[in-house]
Coordinates of C-alpha atoms and ligand atoms in Angstrom, one line a residue:
Chain A
M269 CA -35.9 -32.5 28.0
T270 CA -38.1 -35.7 29.3
G271 CA -35.3 -37.7 28.2
A272 CA -33.4 -38.5 31.5
S273 CA -36.8 -39.7 33.4
A274 CA -37.9 -41.5 30.1
A275 CA -34.6 -43.3 29.9
A276 CA -34.7 -44.0 34.0
R277 CA -38.1 -45.6 33.7
S278 CA -37.3 -47.4 30.7
R279 CA -34.3 -49.0 32.0
L280 CA -36.7 -51.4 33.7
F281 CA -38.3 -52.4 30.7
G282 CA -35.7 -53.6 28.4
G283 CA -34.9 -50.1 27.7
R284 CA -38.1 -48.8 26.0
V285 CA -40.6 -46.5 27.1
G286 CA -44.6 -46.5 27.1
I287 CA -45.0 -50.2 28.4
E288 CA -46.9 -49.4 31.4
G289 CA -49.3 -47.3 29.4
A290 CA -49.8 -50.2 26.8
T291 CA -50.1 -52.7 29.5
L292 CA -52.9 -50.6 31.3
V293 CA -54.7 -50.3 28.0
L294 CA -54.2 -54.1 26.9
F295 CA -55.9 -55.2 30.5
A296 CA -58.8 -52.4 29.9
G297 CA -59.4 -53.8 26.7
A298 CA -59.4 -57.4 27.9
I299 CA -62.2 -56.4 30.4
A300 CA -64.1 -54.3 28.0
S301 CA -64.1 -57.0 25.2
Y302 CA -66.2 -59.4 27.6
F303 CA -68.8 -57.3 27.9
L304 CA -68.5 -55.7 24.3
F305 CA -68.5 -59.0 22.6
P306 CA -70.8 -61.2 24.7
N307 CA -71.5 -63.5 21.4
H308 CA -67.7 -64.2 20.7
L309 CA -66.5 -65.2 24.2
A310 CA -64.8 -68.5 22.8
L311 CA -62.7 -66.4 20.0
L312 CA -61.7 -63.8 22.6
T313 CA -60.9 -66.8 24.9
Q314 CA -58.3 -68.2 22.1
F315 CA -57.0 -64.7 21.7
L316 CA -55.9 -64.9 25.2
V317 CA -54.5 -68.0 24.5
L318 CA -52.5 -67.1 22.1
M319 CA -51.1 -64.0 24.0
M320 CA -50.2 -66.2 26.7
F321 CA -48.2 -68.7 24.2
A322 CA -46.6 -65.7 22.4
L323 CA -45.4 -64.1 26.1
S324 CA -43.9 -67.4 26.7
Y325 CA -41.8 -67.5 23.6
D326 CA -41.2 -63.9 23.9
L327 CA -39.3 -64.5 27.2
L328 CA -36.7 -66.7 24.8
Q329 CA -36.4 -64.7 21.7
G330 CA -37.3 -61.5 23.1
H331 CA -35.2 -61.3 26.3
G332 CA -32.8 -64.2 25.7
G333 CA -32.3 -63.8 22.2
I334 CA -32.8 -67.6 21.5
V335 CA -34.7 -68.4 18.9
S336 CA -37.0 -71.8 18.7
L337 CA -38.8 -73.4 15.9
G338 CA -40.4 -76.0 18.1
H339 CA -42.5 -73.9 20.7
A340 CA -45.6 -75.5 20.0
A341 CA -44.4 -78.6 21.4
F342 CA -44.6 -77.3 24.8
F343 CA -48.1 -75.8 24.2
G344 CA -49.3 -79.1 23.1
L345 CA -48.1 -81.1 25.7
G346 CA -49.5 -79.0 28.2
A347 CA -52.9 -79.2 26.1
Y348 CA -52.6 -83.0 26.1
A349 CA -51.7 -83.3 29.5
A350 CA -54.7 -81.1 30.7
A351 CA -57.1 -83.4 28.5
I352 CA -55.5 -86.6 29.5
L353 CA -55.7 -85.9 33.1
A354 CA -59.3 -84.8 32.7
R355 CA -60.4 -87.9 31.1
T356 CA -58.9 -89.9 33.7
G357 CA -61.2 -87.9 36.0
Y358 CA -59.1 -85.8 37.5
N359 CA -60.9 -83.0 35.8
D360 CA -60.3 -80.0 38.2
P361 CA -59.0 -77.1 35.9
L362 CA -56.3 -75.7 38.4
L363 CA -54.7 -79.3 38.8
G364 CA -54.8 -79.9 34.8
L365 CA -53.0 -76.5 34.9
A366 CA -50.7 -77.0 37.2
F367 CA -50.0 -80.6 35.9
A368 CA -49.5 -78.9 32.4
A369 CA -47.4 -76.4 33.8
V370 CA -45.0 -79.0 35.7
L371 CA -45.0 -81.2 32.9
S372 CA -44.1 -78.9 30.0
A373 CA -41.4 -77.2 32.1
V374 CA -39.9 -80.7 33.1
V375 CA -39.6 -81.7 29.7
A376 CA -38.0 -78.2 28.6
L377 CA -35.6 -78.6 31.3
V378 CA -34.5 -82.1 30.3
L379 CA -34.4 -80.8 26.4
T380 CA -32.1 -77.7 27.5
P381 CA -28.6 -79.6 27.3
I382 CA -29.5 -80.1 23.3
I383 CA -31.1 -77.3 22.8
V384 CA -28.7 -74.6 24.4
R385 CA -25.7 -75.4 22.4
G386 CA -24.9 -74.2 19.1
N387 CA -26.0 -71.0 17.3
D388 CA -29.5 -69.6 16.1
F389 CA -29.0 -71.5 13.0
T390 CA -28.4 -75.0 14.6
R391 CA -31.1 -74.1 17.1
L392 CA -33.9 -73.5 14.7
L393 CA -33.0 -77.1 13.3
V394 CA -32.5 -78.9 16.6
T395 CA -36.0 -77.2 18.0
L396 CA -37.7 -77.9 14.7
G397 CA -36.5 -81.4 14.8
V398 CA -37.5 -82.0 18.4
A399 CA -40.8 -80.9 17.7
S400 CA -41.5 -82.8 14.9
L401 CA -40.6 -85.8 16.8
V402 CA -43.0 -85.0 19.6
Y403 CA -45.5 -84.6 16.9
E404 CA -44.7 -87.9 15.5
A405 CA -44.8 -89.5 18.7
A406 CA -48.3 -87.8 19.6
N407 CA -49.5 -89.2 16.3
R408 CA -48.2 -92.5 17.2
M409 CA -49.6 -93.1 20.8
R410 CA -53.2 -93.4 19.5
G411 CA -54.3 -94.5 22.6
L412 CA -53.0 -92.0 24.5
T413 CA -53.5 -89.0 22.4
G414 CA -56.3 -90.3 20.0
G415 CA -53.8 -89.5 17.0
A416 CA -55.2 -87.6 14.3
D417 CA -58.8 -87.6 15.7
G418 CA -57.6 -85.9 18.6
L419 CA -59.0 -86.0 22.1
P420 CA -62.7 -84.6 22.4
D421 CA -65.3 -85.5 24.8
F422 CA -63.8 -84.9 28.4
E423 CA -65.4 -82.7 31.0
I424 CA -63.8 -80.1 33.1
A425 CA -64.9 -79.6 36.7
P426 CA -65.9 -76.1 37.9
V427 CA -63.3 -73.6 38.7
L428 CA -62.4 -73.5 42.2
G429 CA -65.8 -76.1 42.8
L430 CA -67.7 -73.0 42.0
Y431 CA -68.1 -71.5 38.5
K432 CA -69.3 -74.2 35.9
F433 CA -68.2 -73.7 32.4
D434 CA -70.9 -72.8 30.6
F435 CA -72.2 -72.9 27.1
E436 CA -71.8 -69.3 26.3
G437 CA -67.9 -69.5 27.4
R438 CA -68.4 -66.7 30.1
I439 CA -66.5 -68.6 32.8
A440 CA -64.1 -70.0 29.9
F441 CA -63.3 -66.4 29.2
I442 CA -62.9 -65.3 33.1
Y443 CA -60.7 -68.3 33.2
A444 CA -58.4 -67.8 30.7
F445 CA -58.1 -63.9 31.6
M446 CA -57.1 -64.8 35.2
V447 CA -54.5 -67.1 33.9
F448 CA -53.4 -64.4 31.3
A449 CA -53.1 -62.1 34.0
M450 CA -51.0 -64.3 36.3
V451 CA -48.8 -65.0 33.7
Y452 CA -48.3 -61.8 32.4
V453 CA -47.4 -60.7 36.0
F454 CA -45.3 -63.3 36.6
L455 CA -43.3 -62.7 33.3
W456 CA -43.3 -58.9 34.2
R457 CA -41.5 -59.9 37.3
V458 CA -39.5 -62.3 35.8
V459 CA -37.9 -59.8 32.7
T460 CA -37.6 -56.9 35.8
S461 CA -35.7 -59.3 37.7
P462 CA -31.7 -60.1 38.2
F463 CA -32.3 -63.0 36.1
G464 CA -34.3 -61.0 33.6
L465 CA -31.4 -58.8 33.3
A466 CA -28.8 -61.6 32.6
L467 CA -31.0 -62.8 30.0
R468 CA -30.6 -59.4 28.3
G469 CA -27.0 -59.6 28.9
I470 CA -27.1 -62.8 26.9
R471 CA -29.1 -61.5 23.9
E472 CA -26.9 -58.4 23.8
N473 CA -23.9 -60.1 23.9
T474 CA -23.4 -64.0 25.0
R475 CA -19.5 -63.8 24.5
R476 CA -19.3 -61.2 27.6
M477 CA -21.2 -63.2 29.6
P478 CA -18.7 -65.7 31.1
A479 CA -16.2 -62.8 31.2
I480 CA -18.2 -61.6 33.9
G481 CA -18.7 -64.8 35.6
S482 CA -22.2 -65.6 34.0
P483 CA -23.5 -69.2 34.5
V484 CA -24.9 -68.6 30.6
R485 CA -26.1 -72.4 30.5
R486 CA -27.6 -72.3 33.6
H487 CA -29.4 -68.9 33.0
L488 CA -30.5 -70.4 29.9
A489 CA -32.0 -73.7 31.2
V490 CA -33.9 -71.5 33.6
A491 CA -35.5 -69.6 30.9
Y492 CA -36.4 -72.4 29.0
T493 CA -38.1 -74.2 31.8
L494 CA -40.1 -71.0 33.0
S495 CA -41.1 -70.6 28.9
G496 CA -42.0 -74.3 28.5
G497 CA -44.1 -74.3 31.5
I498 CA -46.0 -70.9 30.6
A499 CA -46.2 -72.5 27.1
G500 CA -47.9 -75.8 28.7
M501 CA -50.3 -73.4 30.9
A502 CA -51.4 -71.7 27.3
G503 CA -52.2 -75.3 26.0
A504 CA -53.9 -76.6 28.8
V505 CA -56.1 -73.4 28.9
L506 CA -57.1 -73.9 25.3
A507 CA -57.4 -77.6 25.6
Q508 CA -59.8 -77.1 29.0
T509 CA -61.8 -74.4 27.4
S510 CA -62.6 -75.8 24.3
R511 CA -62.8 -79.4 25.4
F512 CA -60.3 -80.6 22.8
A513 CA -56.8 -81.3 22.2
S514 CA -55.6 -82.2 18.8
L515 CA -52.0 -82.9 17.0
D516 CA -52.3 -79.2 15.5
M517 CA -51.4 -77.9 18.8
L518 CA -48.0 -79.2 18.8
G519 CA -47.6 -78.5 15.1
F520 CA -44.8 -76.6 13.1
E521 CA -47.6 -74.1 11.9
R522 CA -48.1 -73.1 15.6
S523 CA -44.5 -73.1 16.4
A524 CA -43.8 -70.8 13.3
E525 CA -46.9 -68.5 14.1
I526 CA -45.2 -67.6 17.3
M527 CA -42.2 -66.7 16.2
M528 CA -43.9 -64.3 13.9
V529 CA -45.9 -63.0 16.6
A530 CA -43.3 -62.5 19.0
T531 CA -41.3 -60.8 16.3
L532 CA -44.3 -58.9 14.9
G533 CA -44.8 -57.4 18.8
G534 CA -41.4 -56.2 19.0
S535 CA -39.1 -58.6 20.5
G536 CA -38.7 -58.2 24.3
H537 CA -41.7 -55.7 24.6
M538 CA -44.7 -57.8 26.6
A539 CA -47.3 -55.6 26.1
G540 CA -46.5 -55.0 22.2
V541 CA -46.2 -59.0 22.1
S542 CA -49.7 -59.2 23.5
F543 CA -51.2 -56.8 21.1
A544 CA -49.4 -58.8 18.1
A545 CA -51.1 -62.0 19.3
L546 CA -54.1 -60.5 19.2
A547 CA -53.8 -58.7 15.8
F548 CA -52.6 -62.1 14.3
G549 CA -55.7 -64.0 15.8
W550 CA -57.8 -61.5 14.8
L551 CA -56.6 -61.2 11.6
K552 CA -56.5 -64.6 11.1
D553 CA -60.2 -65.5 12.2
V554 CA -61.4 -62.3 9.4
L555 CA -59.2 -63.5 6.3
S556 CA -60.1 -67.5 6.9
T557 CA -63.8 -66.3 7.3
A558 CA -63.6 -64.1 4.1
S559 CA -61.6 -67.0 2.0
P560 CA -61.4 -70.1 3.6
K561 CA -58.5 -70.9 0.5
Y562 CA -56.5 -67.9 0.4
W563 CA -56.6 -66.7 3.9
Q564 CA -52.8 -67.7 4.2
L565 CA -51.9 -65.9 1.4
G566 CA -53.2 -62.8 2.7
L567 CA -51.9 -63.1 6.0
G568 CA -48.5 -63.4 4.6
I569 CA -48.5 -60.5 2.6
V570 CA -49.9 -58.5 5.9
L571 CA -46.9 -59.9 7.8
M572 CA -44.3 -59.1 5.4
L573 CA -45.7 -55.7 5.4
S574 CA -46.0 -55.0 8.7
V575 CA -42.5 -56.0 9.3
F576 CA -41.6 -53.0 6.7
V577 CA -43.7 -50.6 8.1
A578 CA -43.3 -51.1 11.8
R579 CA -39.6 -51.7 12.7
G580 CA -39.1 -52.6 16.1
G581 CA -42.4 -54.0 16.0
I582 CA -45.5 -53.0 17.6
G583 CA -44.2 -52.4 20.5
G584 CA -42.2 -49.8 18.6
L585 CA -45.2 -47.9 17.5
L586 CA -46.4 -48.2 21.1
D587 CA -43.5 -46.7 22.5
H588 CA -43.2 -43.9 19.9
L589 CA -47.1 -42.7 20.2
R590 CA -46.4 -42.6 23.9
F591 CA -43.1 -40.4 23.4
R592 CA -44.8 -38.1 21.5
R593 CA -47.5 -37.6 23.6
S594 CA -45.1 -36.8 26.3
A595 CA -42.7 -34.9 24.9
Chain B
M146 CA 6.8 -65.0 46.3
T147 CA 3.7 -66.8 44.5
P148 CA 2.9 -65.1 41.2
A149 CA -0.7 -63.7 40.6
L150 CA -0.7 -65.1 37.2
S151 CA 1.5 -67.7 36.1
T152 CA 1.9 -70.1 33.1
Q153 CA 3.9 -72.9 32.0
G154 CA 4.1 -73.9 28.3
I155 CA 1.2 -72.7 27.0
S156 CA 0.5 -72.9 23.2
V157 CA -2.4 -72.2 21.0
H158 CA -2.3 -73.8 17.9
F159 CA -4.6 -72.9 14.9
G160 CA -4.4 -76.1 12.6
A161 CA -0.6 -76.4 11.8
F162 CA -0.1 -72.5 12.5
R163 CA 1.3 -71.5 16.3
A164 CA -0.7 -68.5 17.3
V165 CA 1.0 -69.0 20.9
D166 CA 4.1 -71.5 21.4
N167 CA 5.3 -72.6 24.7
V168 CA 4.8 -69.4 26.7
N169 CA 6.2 -69.1 30.2
L170 CA 4.7 -65.9 31.9
N171 CA 4.9 -64.9 35.6
V172 CA 2.9 -62.0 36.7
R173 CA 4.2 -60.6 40.3
P174 CA 1.1 -59.5 42.2
G175 CA 0.5 -55.8 41.9
A176 CA 2.5 -55.5 38.8
R177 CA 2.0 -53.3 36.1
H178 CA 3.1 -55.6 33.5
A179 CA 2.8 -55.2 29.7
L180 CA 2.8 -57.5 26.8
I181 CA 4.0 -56.1 23.8
G182 CA 4.6 -57.3 20.3
P183 CA 3.7 -56.6 16.5
N184 CA 0.5 -57.4 15.0
G185 CA -0.6 -60.7 14.9
A186 CA 2.1 -61.9 17.7
G187 CA -0.5 -63.8 19.5
K188 CA -1.0 -61.5 22.1
T189 CA -4.7 -61.9 22.0
A190 CA -4.7 -65.9 21.9
L191 CA -2.4 -65.7 24.7
V192 CA -5.1 -63.5 26.6
H193 CA -8.1 -66.0 25.2
A194 CA -5.9 -68.8 26.8
L195 CA -5.5 -67.1 30.3
T196 CA -9.0 -66.3 30.7
G197 CA -10.3 -69.5 29.4
S198 CA -12.6 -68.0 26.4
L199 CA -10.1 -70.2 24.2
S200 CA -8.7 -73.8 25.4
P201 CA -4.9 -73.7 24.7
T202 CA -3.5 -76.7 23.1
A203 CA -0.9 -77.5 25.6
G204 CA 0.2 -75.5 29.2
T205 CA -1.1 -74.8 32.3
I206 CA -2.2 -71.7 34.1
Q207 CA -2.4 -70.7 37.8
V208 CA -4.2 -67.5 39.6
F209 CA -2.4 -67.2 42.7
G210 CA -0.8 -70.3 43.1
E211 CA -4.2 -71.9 42.2
E212 CA -4.3 -74.2 38.9
V213 CA -7.1 -73.0 36.9
S214 CA -6.4 -74.7 33.4
S215 CA -9.3 -76.8 33.8
R216 CA -11.8 -74.6 35.2
A217 CA -14.2 -72.4 32.5
E218 CA -13.9 -68.9 31.7
K219 CA -16.5 -68.0 34.1
D220 CA -14.8 -69.8 37.3
R221 CA -11.5 -68.0 36.5
V222 CA -13.5 -64.7 37.0
R223 CA -15.0 -65.6 40.6
R224 CA -11.4 -66.4 41.2
G225 CA -10.8 -62.6 40.5
L226 CA -9.3 -63.1 36.8
A227 CA -11.0 -60.6 34.8
R228 CA -10.2 -59.3 31.2
T229 CA -11.4 -56.5 28.7
F230 CA -11.2 -56.8 25.2
Q231 CA -9.5 -55.7 22.1
I232 CA -12.7 -55.3 20.3
N233 CA -15.9 -53.8 22.6
Q234 CA -17.5 -56.5 23.9
L235 CA -20.6 -54.3 25.4
F236 CA -24.3 -54.8 26.0
R237 CA -25.2 -52.5 23.6
G238 CA -28.7 -52.5 24.1
L239 CA -28.6 -52.2 27.6
S240 CA -27.8 -48.7 29.5
V241 CA -24.6 -47.9 30.5
L242 CA -25.7 -48.2 34.4
D243 CA -27.2 -51.8 33.6
N244 CA -24.0 -52.8 31.8
V245 CA -22.1 -52.5 35.3
V246 CA -25.3 -53.6 37.6
L247 CA -25.1 -56.8 35.7
A248 CA -21.4 -57.6 36.2
I249 CA -21.9 -56.7 40.0
M250 CA -25.1 -59.1 40.3
E251 CA -23.3 -61.7 38.4
R252 CA -20.4 -61.2 40.6
D253 CA -22.8 -61.4 43.5
R254 CA -24.4 -64.4 42.0
K255 CA -27.7 -62.6 42.3
T256 CA -28.9 -63.4 38.9
A257 CA -30.5 -66.6 39.7
A258 CA -33.4 -64.8 41.1
F259 CA -36.2 -64.4 39.0
W260 CA -38.5 -63.3 41.9
R261 CA -36.8 -60.1 42.8
S262 CA -36.5 -56.8 41.4
V263 CA -33.5 -55.5 40.0
A264 CA -34.8 -51.9 40.5
N265 CA -34.8 -52.6 44.3
D266 CA -31.3 -53.4 44.6
K267 CA -30.0 -50.2 45.8
R268 CA -26.5 -51.5 46.7
A269 CA -26.0 -53.0 43.5
H270 CA -26.9 -49.9 42.0
E271 CA -25.0 -47.6 44.2
A272 CA -21.9 -49.8 43.5
A273 CA -22.3 -49.5 39.7
R274 CA -22.3 -45.8 39.9
E275 CA -19.1 -45.9 41.9
H276 CA -17.6 -47.7 39.3
L277 CA -18.6 -45.3 36.6
A278 CA -17.7 -42.2 38.8
F279 CA -14.4 -43.9 38.8
V280 CA -14.0 -44.1 34.8
N281 CA -16.0 -40.6 34.4
L282 CA -18.9 -42.1 32.9
T283 CA -21.8 -40.6 35.4
Q284 CA -23.4 -38.3 33.3
H285 CA -23.8 -41.4 30.6
A286 CA -25.4 -43.8 33.4
D287 CA -28.8 -44.0 31.7
R288 CA -27.8 -43.8 28.1
E289 CA -28.0 -46.9 25.7
V290 CA -24.6 -48.1 25.1
R291 CA -25.0 -48.0 21.3
H292 CA -25.2 -44.3 21.6
L293 CA -22.4 -43.7 23.6
P294 CA -19.0 -41.8 22.1
Y295 CA -16.5 -44.7 21.3
G296 CA -14.1 -43.8 23.6
S297 CA -16.5 -43.8 26.4
Q298 CA -17.2 -47.4 25.3
R299 CA -13.3 -48.0 25.6
L300 CA -13.9 -46.6 29.5
L301 CA -17.3 -48.8 30.4
E302 CA -15.4 -52.0 28.9
I303 CA -13.1 -51.4 32.1
A304 CA -15.9 -50.5 34.3
I305 CA -17.4 -53.9 33.5
A306 CA -14.3 -55.7 34.0
L307 CA -13.9 -53.9 37.4
A308 CA -17.2 -54.6 38.8
T309 CA -16.2 -58.1 38.7
R310 CA -14.1 -57.2 41.4
P311 CA -10.7 -58.5 40.1
R312 CA -7.3 -59.3 41.8
I313 CA -5.9 -59.5 38.2
L314 CA -7.1 -57.2 35.7
V315 CA -5.9 -58.1 31.7
L316 CA -6.1 -55.2 29.5
D317 CA -6.2 -56.2 25.7
E318 CA -5.5 -52.6 24.2
P319 CA -7.4 -50.5 26.6
A320 CA -7.0 -47.5 24.2
A321 CA -7.3 -49.9 20.9
G322 CA -8.8 -47.1 18.1
V323 CA -9.1 -44.2 20.5
P324 CA -7.1 -40.9 19.3
S325 CA -3.9 -40.6 21.0
G326 CA -5.4 -37.5 22.9
E327 CA -8.0 -39.7 24.6
S328 CA -5.8 -42.5 25.0
H329 CA -4.0 -40.6 27.7
A330 CA -7.1 -40.2 29.5
I331 CA -7.7 -43.9 29.7
F332 CA -4.4 -44.9 30.7
E333 CA -4.7 -42.0 33.2
R334 CA -7.9 -44.0 34.7
I335 CA -5.6 -47.3 34.5
H336 CA -2.9 -45.5 36.7
A337 CA -5.4 -44.6 39.3
L338 CA -6.4 -48.0 39.9
P339 CA -5.4 -49.5 43.4
Q340 CA -1.9 -50.5 43.9
D341 CA -2.7 -54.3 44.8
L342 CA -4.9 -54.8 41.5
T343 CA -2.4 -56.7 39.3
L344 CA -2.6 -55.3 35.7
L345 CA -1.4 -57.1 32.5
F346 CA -1.7 -54.9 29.5
I347 CA -1.2 -55.0 26.2
E348 CA -0.4 -51.9 24.2
H349 CA 1.2 -50.5 21.1
D350 CA 2.1 -47.1 22.2
M351 CA 5.7 -47.5 23.2
G352 CA 5.4 -43.7 25.3
L353 CA 2.5 -45.3 27.0
V354 CA 4.1 -48.7 27.5
F355 CA 7.6 -46.9 29.2
R356 CA 5.3 -44.8 31.1
F357 CA 3.2 -47.0 33.0
S358 CA 4.7 -50.3 33.3
D359 CA 7.3 -51.8 35.8
R360 CA 7.9 -55.2 33.7
I361 CA 7.6 -56.0 29.9
S362 CA 7.1 -59.3 28.0
V363 CA 7.7 -58.9 24.1
L364 CA 5.6 -61.6 22.2
V365 CA 7.0 -62.1 18.9
A366 CA 5.6 -64.9 16.6
G367 CA 3.9 -66.5 19.4
Q368 CA 7.3 -66.6 21.4
I369 CA 8.4 -64.6 24.3
L370 CA 11.3 -63.2 23.0
I371 CA 12.4 -61.2 26.1
E372 CA 11.2 -60.2 29.3
G373 CA 12.6 -57.6 31.9
A374 CA 12.5 -54.1 33.4
P375 CA 11.3 -51.4 31.1
S376 CA 15.1 -50.2 31.0
E377 CA 16.4 -53.8 29.7
I378 CA 13.6 -53.8 26.8
S379 CA 14.4 -50.2 25.7
S380 CA 18.1 -51.2 25.3
D381 CA 17.4 -54.8 23.8
E382 CA 18.9 -55.0 20.0
R383 CA 16.4 -57.4 19.0
V384 CA 13.6 -55.4 20.7
K385 CA 14.7 -52.2 18.6
E386 CA 15.2 -54.1 15.5
I387 CA 11.7 -55.6 15.3
Y388 CA 9.6 -52.9 17.0
L389 CA 11.4 -50.1 15.4
G390 CA 11.3 -52.1 12.0
R391 CA 7.4 -52.6 12.3
R392 CA 7.1 -49.0 13.3
A393 CA 8.8 -47.8 10.5
G394 CA 7.1 -50.0 8.4
H395 CA 3.6 -48.7 9.8
A396 CA 5.0 -45.2 8.9
A397 CA 5.8 -45.9 5.4
Ligands
ATP869 N1 -9.6 -68.5 15.5 C1 -8.2 -68.4 14.8 N2 -8.3 -69.2 13.8 C2 -7.1 -69.0 13.1 N3 -6.1 -68.1 13.1 C3 -6.4 -67.6 14.5 C4 -7.4 -67.4 14.8 N4 -7.2 -66.2 15.9 C5 -6.1 -65.7 15.6 N5 -5.4 -66.6 14.7 C6 -4.3 -65.9 14.2 O1 -3.3 -65.7 15.4 C7 -2.5 -64.8 15.1 C8 -2.3 -64.4 16.5 O2 -3.6 -63.3 16.5 P1 -3.7 -62.2 17.6 O3 -5.1 -61.9 17.8 O4 -3.4 -63.0 19.0 O5 -2.7 -61.3 17.5 P2 -2.2 -59.8 18.3 O6 -1.1 -60.0 19.0 O7 -3.3 -59.9 19.3 O8 -1.9 -58.9 17.3 P3 -2.6 -57.2 17.2 O9 -1.9 -56.7 18.1 O10 -2.9 -57.2 15.9 O11 -4.2 -57.5 18.1 C9 -2.9 -64.1 13.9 O12 -1.9 -64.4 13.0 C10 -4.3 -64.7 13.9 O13 -4.6 -64.4 12.4
MG870 MG1 -4.5 -58.4 20.1

C-alpha cells in the first residue's frame, strides 16, 4: 500500500497528496505559456495577478477557515498605493510593490480586531461593510484616486533599472511571474510552518485552540496581515503592468469572485487554488468575449456545476489523479 | 499544603438557572479527585469555569496558590491547567500526529514562526510520538483523525491535553460514549499517569470511580453535596439515594 508514505508526505501539505506534482505543472505551464501565447501576454499577466490574489485569500479561508467578503479592499489598496506612488514620481516598480505590500498589511493589521471577533456570518457582514466603506472613501477622494475615472497615465520605471516595460507586455509578464513565484514560495513556507499548522488548527477546531494554550487572536492577526499584504502586492502588480488603477479593483464583485475561486480550488490547496484562478480568469475572458451581455450568467452556471462535479475542488481532483497514478 | 486547584464560591448562572452554585473545591497536589453527580448537575459547567472557557458569574480560582480568575483560558493552560472534553474537541482534518505536534508547539510557543518548517522540528515530532505511544496510538500516527475509531479518538483527546505538559489535568468523562470494555483501557492509561500530575476527573461509572479515585466530590444541582474519601462517600445515605435512585431510573 502506498498509504503510509503518501500520508507521511501529505502531512506537510494540509493532508493532501500530489501538491508537489501539481505545483511543478503549474510553474512549467506558466513558463511555457509565455512562449506559446506571445500575443496574449497581457491576459496571462492578469491570470498571474488573479492567482496571487486567490492565494492570498486562500491563506485566510483555506488554511485559517476565516471567510471574508471584502478581500478586494486590500487588493485595491495595493493597486492605488502603487499607482499614486508612481504618479508622485517614485515609479520604481519594486519600491511600489513594497509600498503597496506594507500599506495593505498595516491596514489589514489595524482592521483585525473588528474582523477577528464573531462567527463566519458576522465576519461576512463586517468584511463586506468595511470593504464598502473603503470603496466609498476611494470614490469620494477624487483628488487622490481619480474617483470613478480611475488613475490612468503614469509611467513605471524599468524593473531593477534595466528592463523597460514593453508594448508586447513581455517584461510585464516576466515581472508578474517573478512576483507570483516569490509569493508562491513564501506562502508555501507559511502553510508548512508551525504558524501554518496553528492556522489549520483554528480551521479544524477553534474551540480547542485556547485549551492547548494557543493565542488564537494573535494567529488571526498575523494571518490577516500576511494575507492583506500579499493581496496588496497582487493589486500593485496589476496597476503597474496595466498602468491603471480603478474603483472596480476594490469592488464587491472582485471580493466575491476570489471567494468563489478559493472554494472552487479546494480550500487550502495552493496548486488547486492557482488552477482555479486560471480556469476562472480564462472562462471569464472567453465568455465575456462570446457574449458581452450574458457572460455572467454562463459563469454562474459553470461555477455551480463545478461545485457539484468536483467536491473538494480542483485540488481534490488533482490529488485524485495523482493518487490513482501512483497506486 | 497549598492545593493544586482551589475555588471559592464559584457560580455559573444561565439567566435565572444556577448550573453551578457557590462551589468551594480544593484539589490536593497529586490527587486522583473524582467529581461525580447526576446528569445536568453542572459538572461540565464547573470545568468550563475552572479552565476559563466560560466566565463564572461569581467566585475565584487559584492554581497552585496563584490567582487565575481573571486569566484567559490559554494563560491558565500555560500555568499548567489542562483539560479534556466530554464531547471530542479534536482537529479532525489533521493527522493524529499533527494534533499532538500542534499542542506541543503551542506549549513551546513556537507557533509564531511562519518562516520555519514544521517537518524539520524533530524534537517536537519525537515528543509527540512519545505521547502517542503512551496512549497506544502509535500505529495511527499518520491517519486523519476523522477516520479514527471513536475509542482511539478519546485517547487522542487525552494525548493532546498531556502534550501541553500540565501540572493539573481535568478529565471530563474521559470514557464518555465508549463501551465498558474499552473504558477500562482508557482508565488504565489514566492510572499510568505520573503520580505528581494532579487529576480531577468526572466519571459516571461508580466502579471506575471507586477504583481510581482517592477523593470524591458529589455535585448535585450545582452544589457540592458532600466531599470525602471514597469510603465516606460510599456509605453516605444521601449519595446512595441520589445515585442509586438515578441509576435505578436509568435501568428502568
Ligand atoms: N450554555 C448554556 N445555556 C443554558 N444552560 C446551560 C448551558 N450549558 C449548560 N446548561 C445547563 O446547565 C446544566 C448543567 O450542565 P452540565 O453540562 O454542566 O451538566 P453535567 O453535570 O456535565 O451533566 P452530564 O453528566 O450530562 O455531562 C444543565 O441543565 C444544562 O442544560
Ligand atoms: Mg458533563
